[in-house]
Amino acid sequence: MTFNTYGNKESPSLVLIPGLGVSYEIFLPLIELLKDNFFIVAVGIDGFLLGQESQFTSVDDQAAQAIDYVQKNLNGHLDVAYGLSLGGKILSRILERDEIVIDHAIMDAAPLLPLPKWSVDPLRYYQSFNVWTCYHWTGFWKWVFHSHYYDVLLDECKKVWPYGKGKAVRNGYKDVYTHKLESIHGADIHFWYGTKEAFVAKPQVEHLLKLCPEAHVEVFPRMNHGQLLVDHPEEIARRISLLTTL
């Protein structure tokens, strides 16, 4: 795991954790908007590191590495943490372990529930083909697999594929979808998702609200998986900034 920092360490702290198959660079437009007012730590997840061969370990290991960084470098405290997809899953595990203080936590379309066991292997190989075709970019495979992707996300997937390849994607997908969030701790927990991913996101929300009835759920019209971050970083920047000024 890598930790890429921006801004002044005296400013409010913000950790950004990316999704499966992409690097921390997916946050660069958001970082540009926030770096003058936050000390930002953009995390690189093992298996999806730029220019460095690695393999995904587990959600728990990634959470432990992030916790260790915050304890050693930020006095065990974060003002805001934002996790996208797999990053939201890692953030949920950090909140479950309850070893650092996070004032405001945002899980963007985080998978909090396991899939049926019979479906995990077929779907993780499907997802591996998804990301493989992002890298190889052939017209036929793009047509077959990319119905729920869009160009910026495809480009981000292409960046990291050579360094972890299909094994990182398959291992990440399997670990994400075979573990259930059992508890969660935090003063201010948010869950975001778009209407175009509602079929998958709604069960996650229902589970979260059973564990944390006071969690704030927001649904963004006409948005797909990760699209709010990619298309509207200024809206995410506005919302994160607002959290620290309330």
Coordinates of C-alpha atoms in Angstrom, one line a residue:
M1 CA 0.0 0.0 0.0
T2 CA 1.3 3.5 -0.8
F3 CA 0.3 6.8 0.7
N4 CA 0.6 9.9 -1.5
T5 CA 0.3 13.2 0.3
Y6 CA -0.8 16.7 -0.8
G7 CA -1.4 20.0 1.0
N8 CA -0.5 21.3 4.4
K9 CA -0.3 18.9 7.3
E10 CA -1.8 21.5 9.6
S11 CA -5.0 21.5 7.6
P12 CA -7.9 19.1 8.3
S13 CA -6.9 15.5 7.2
L14 CA -8.6 13.7 4.4
V15 CA -7.9 10.1 3.3
L16 CA -9.0 8.9 -0.2
I17 CA -9.2 5.2 -1.0
P18 CA -9.9 4.2 -4.6
G19 CA -11.9 1.3 -6.0
L20 CA -10.9 -2.0 -7.5
G21 CA -8.8 -1.9 -10.7
V22 CA -7.8 1.8 -10.5
S23 CA -5.0 3.8 -8.9
Y24 CA -5.1 6.8 -6.6
E25 CA -4.8 9.0 -9.6
I26 CA -8.6 8.7 -10.2
F27 CA -8.7 11.3 -7.3
L28 CA -6.4 13.8 -8.9
P29 CA -9.2 16.2 -10.1
L30 CA -10.7 16.1 -6.6
I31 CA -7.3 16.6 -5.0
E32 CA -6.7 19.7 -7.1
L33 CA -9.9 21.2 -5.7
L34 CA -9.2 20.4 -2.1
K35 CA -5.4 20.5 -1.6
D36 CA -5.3 24.1 -0.4
N37 CA -7.7 23.4 2.5
F38 CA -6.9 19.8 3.4
F39 CA -4.0 17.6 4.2
I40 CA -4.8 14.8 1.7
V41 CA -3.6 11.2 1.8
A42 CA -4.4 9.4 -1.4
V43 CA -4.0 5.6 -0.9
G44 CA -2.7 3.2 -3.4
I45 CA -4.2 -0.3 -2.9
D46 CA -1.9 -3.3 -3.2
G47 CA -2.4 -5.0 -6.6
F48 CA -3.3 -1.7 -8.2
L49 CA -0.1 0.4 -7.8
L50 CA 1.2 2.4 -10.6
G51 CA 4.7 1.3 -11.9
Q52 CA 5.1 -1.3 -9.2
E53 CA 4.2 -4.9 -9.4
S54 CA 2.1 -6.1 -6.4
Q55 CA -0.8 -8.3 -5.6
F56 CA -4.0 -7.7 -3.6
T57 CA -3.8 -9.2 -0.1
S58 CA -7.1 -8.8 1.6
V59 CA -9.5 -6.1 2.7
D60 CA -8.5 -6.6 6.3
D61 CA -4.8 -6.3 5.5
Q62 CA -5.4 -3.1 3.5
A63 CA -7.5 -1.7 6.4
A64 CA -4.7 -2.6 8.8
Q65 CA -2.1 -0.8 6.7
A66 CA -4.2 2.3 6.5
I67 CA -4.9 2.2 10.2
D68 CA -1.2 1.9 11.0
Y69 CA -0.4 4.9 8.7
V70 CA -3.0 7.1 10.5
Q71 CA -1.8 6.0 13.9
K72 CA 1.9 6.7 13.1
N73 CA 1.5 9.9 11.0
L74 CA -1.8 11.5 12.0
N75 CA -2.1 10.8 15.7
G76 CA -4.8 8.2 15.1
H77 CA -7.3 10.7 13.9
L78 CA -8.9 11.6 10.5
D79 CA -11.2 14.5 9.9
V80 CA -12.7 12.9 6.8
A81 CA -12.3 9.5 5.0
Y82 CA -13.8 8.8 1.5
G83 CA -13.7 5.3 0.0
L84 CA -15.0 4.5 -3.5
S85 CA -16.3 0.9 -4.1
L86 CA -13.5 -1.4 -2.9
G87 CA -12.2 1.7 -1.1
G88 CA -15.5 2.0 0.7
K89 CA -15.3 -1.7 1.7
I90 CA -11.8 -1.1 3.1
L91 CA -13.1 2.0 4.9
S92 CA -16.0 0.0 6.3
R93 CA -13.5 -2.5 7.7
I94 CA -11.5 0.4 9.3
L95 CA -14.7 1.6 10.9
E96 CA -15.5 -2.0 12.0
R97 CA -12.1 -2.4 13.7
D98 CA -12.6 0.9 15.6
E99 CA -8.8 1.5 16.1
I100 CA -8.7 5.1 14.9
V101 CA -11.1 8.1 15.2
I102 CA -12.8 9.2 12.0
D103 CA -15.0 12.3 12.3
H104 CA -16.7 11.9 9.0
A105 CA -16.7 8.7 6.8
I106 CA -18.1 8.5 3.3
M107 CA -18.6 5.1 1.6
D108 CA -19.4 5.6 -2.1
A109 CA -21.2 2.5 -3.4
A110 CA -19.3 0.2 -1.0
P111 CA -20.1 -3.5 -1.1
L112 CA -20.9 -4.5 2.5
L113 CA -22.5 -7.9 1.9
P114 CA -21.2 -11.1 0.5
L115 CA -22.6 -12.6 -2.7
P116 CA -24.0 -16.1 -2.9
K117 CA -21.1 -18.5 -2.8
W118 CA -22.0 -20.0 -6.2
S119 CA -21.7 -16.7 -7.9
V120 CA -18.4 -15.4 -6.6
D121 CA -16.0 -17.3 -8.9
P122 CA -18.0 -16.7 -12.2
L123 CA -18.3 -13.0 -11.4
R124 CA -14.7 -12.5 -10.4
Y125 CA -13.5 -14.0 -13.7
Y126 CA -16.1 -11.9 -15.5
Q127 CA -14.7 -8.8 -13.7
S128 CA -11.2 -9.9 -14.6
F129 CA -12.2 -10.0 -18.3
N130 CA -13.7 -6.5 -17.8
V131 CA -10.5 -5.0 -16.7
W132 CA -8.4 -7.1 -19.2
T133 CA -10.4 -5.6 -22.0
C134 CA -9.9 -2.1 -20.6
Y135 CA -6.2 -2.6 -21.1
H136 CA -6.3 -4.4 -24.5
W137 CA -9.2 -2.2 -25.7
T138 CA -10.4 -4.4 -28.5
G139 CA -13.7 -3.4 -30.2
F140 CA -15.4 -6.8 -29.7
W141 CA -14.6 -7.2 -26.0
K142 CA -15.4 -3.6 -25.3
W143 CA -18.9 -4.2 -26.8
V144 CA -19.4 -7.4 -24.8
F145 CA -18.1 -6.4 -21.4
H146 CA -18.3 -2.6 -21.0
S147 CA -22.0 -1.8 -20.8
H148 CA -21.5 -0.4 -17.3
Y149 CA -18.2 1.3 -17.9
Y150 CA -17.4 4.7 -19.4
D151 CA -14.2 6.0 -21.0
V152 CA -12.5 7.7 -18.0
L153 CA -12.9 4.6 -15.8
L154 CA -11.6 2.5 -18.7
D155 CA -8.5 4.7 -19.0
E156 CA -7.9 4.4 -15.2
C157 CA -8.2 0.6 -15.4
K158 CA -5.7 0.5 -18.3
K159 CA -3.0 2.3 -16.2
V160 CA -2.7 -0.3 -13.5
W161 CA -3.5 -3.5 -15.3
P162 CA 0.2 -4.3 -16.2
Y163 CA 1.3 -4.4 -12.6
G164 CA -1.2 -6.7 -11.0
K165 CA -3.1 -8.1 -14.0
G166 CA -6.0 -10.5 -13.6
K167 CA -4.8 -12.1 -10.4
A168 CA -5.1 -8.9 -8.5
V169 CA -8.6 -8.2 -9.8
R170 CA -9.8 -11.8 -9.1
N171 CA -8.3 -11.9 -5.6
G172 CA -9.7 -8.4 -4.8
Y173 CA -13.1 -9.3 -6.1
K174 CA -13.3 -12.6 -4.2
D175 CA -12.2 -11.1 -0.9
V176 CA -14.7 -8.2 -1.2
Y177 CA -17.6 -10.4 -1.9
T178 CA -17.1 -13.2 0.6
H179 CA -17.1 -11.0 3.7
K180 CA -20.0 -9.3 5.6
L181 CA -19.8 -6.1 7.6
E182 CA -20.7 -7.2 11.1
S183 CA -20.5 -3.9 13.0
I184 CA -19.6 -0.3 12.4
H185 CA -18.4 2.6 14.6
G186 CA -18.3 6.3 13.8
A187 CA -19.9 9.6 14.7
D188 CA -20.9 10.6 11.2
I189 CA -21.3 7.9 8.5
H190 CA -22.5 8.5 5.0
F191 CA -23.3 6.1 2.2
W192 CA -23.7 7.4 -1.4
Y193 CA -24.8 5.7 -4.6
G194 CA -26.2 6.5 -8.0
T195 CA -29.7 5.6 -9.3
K196 CA -28.1 3.5 -12.1
E197 CA -26.5 1.2 -9.6
A198 CA -29.5 1.1 -7.2
F199 CA -30.2 -2.7 -7.7
V200 CA -26.8 -3.5 -6.2
A201 CA -26.5 -0.7 -3.7
K202 CA -29.9 -0.9 -2.0
P203 CA -29.2 -4.2 -0.1
Q204 CA -25.9 -2.6 1.1
V205 CA -27.9 0.4 2.4
E206 CA -30.4 -1.8 4.1
H207 CA -27.7 -3.8 5.9
L208 CA -25.8 -0.6 6.9
L209 CA -29.0 1.0 8.4
K210 CA -29.5 -2.2 10.5
L211 CA -26.1 -1.7 12.0
C212 CA -26.2 2.1 12.1
P213 CA -29.7 3.6 11.9
E214 CA -28.3 7.1 12.0
A215 CA -26.2 6.7 8.9
H216 CA -26.8 9.3 6.2
V217 CA -27.8 7.8 2.8
E218 CA -27.7 10.0 -0.4
V219 CA -28.8 8.9 -3.9
F220 CA -27.6 10.7 -6.9
P221 CA -29.9 10.8 -10.0
R222 CA -28.6 9.4 -13.3
M223 CA -25.2 8.4 -11.8
N224 CA -23.5 5.1 -12.3
H225 CA -20.8 3.4 -10.4
G226 CA -18.0 5.9 -9.6
Q227 CA -19.6 8.5 -12.0
L228 CA -20.1 11.2 -9.4
L229 CA -16.4 11.3 -8.7
V230 CA -15.4 11.2 -12.3
D231 CA -17.9 13.6 -13.7
H232 CA -18.5 15.9 -10.8
P233 CA -15.5 16.1 -8.5
E234 CA -16.5 19.7 -7.6
E235 CA -19.7 18.3 -6.0
I236 CA -17.7 15.9 -3.9
A237 CA -15.3 18.6 -3.0
R238 CA -18.1 20.8 -1.9
R239 CA -19.7 18.1 0.3
I240 CA -16.4 17.2 1.9
S241 CA -15.6 20.8 2.6
L242 CA -19.0 21.3 4.1
L243 CA -18.5 18.4 6.6
T244 CA -15.6 20.1 8.2
T245 CA -17.3 23.5 8.5
L246 CA -20.5 22.4 10.2

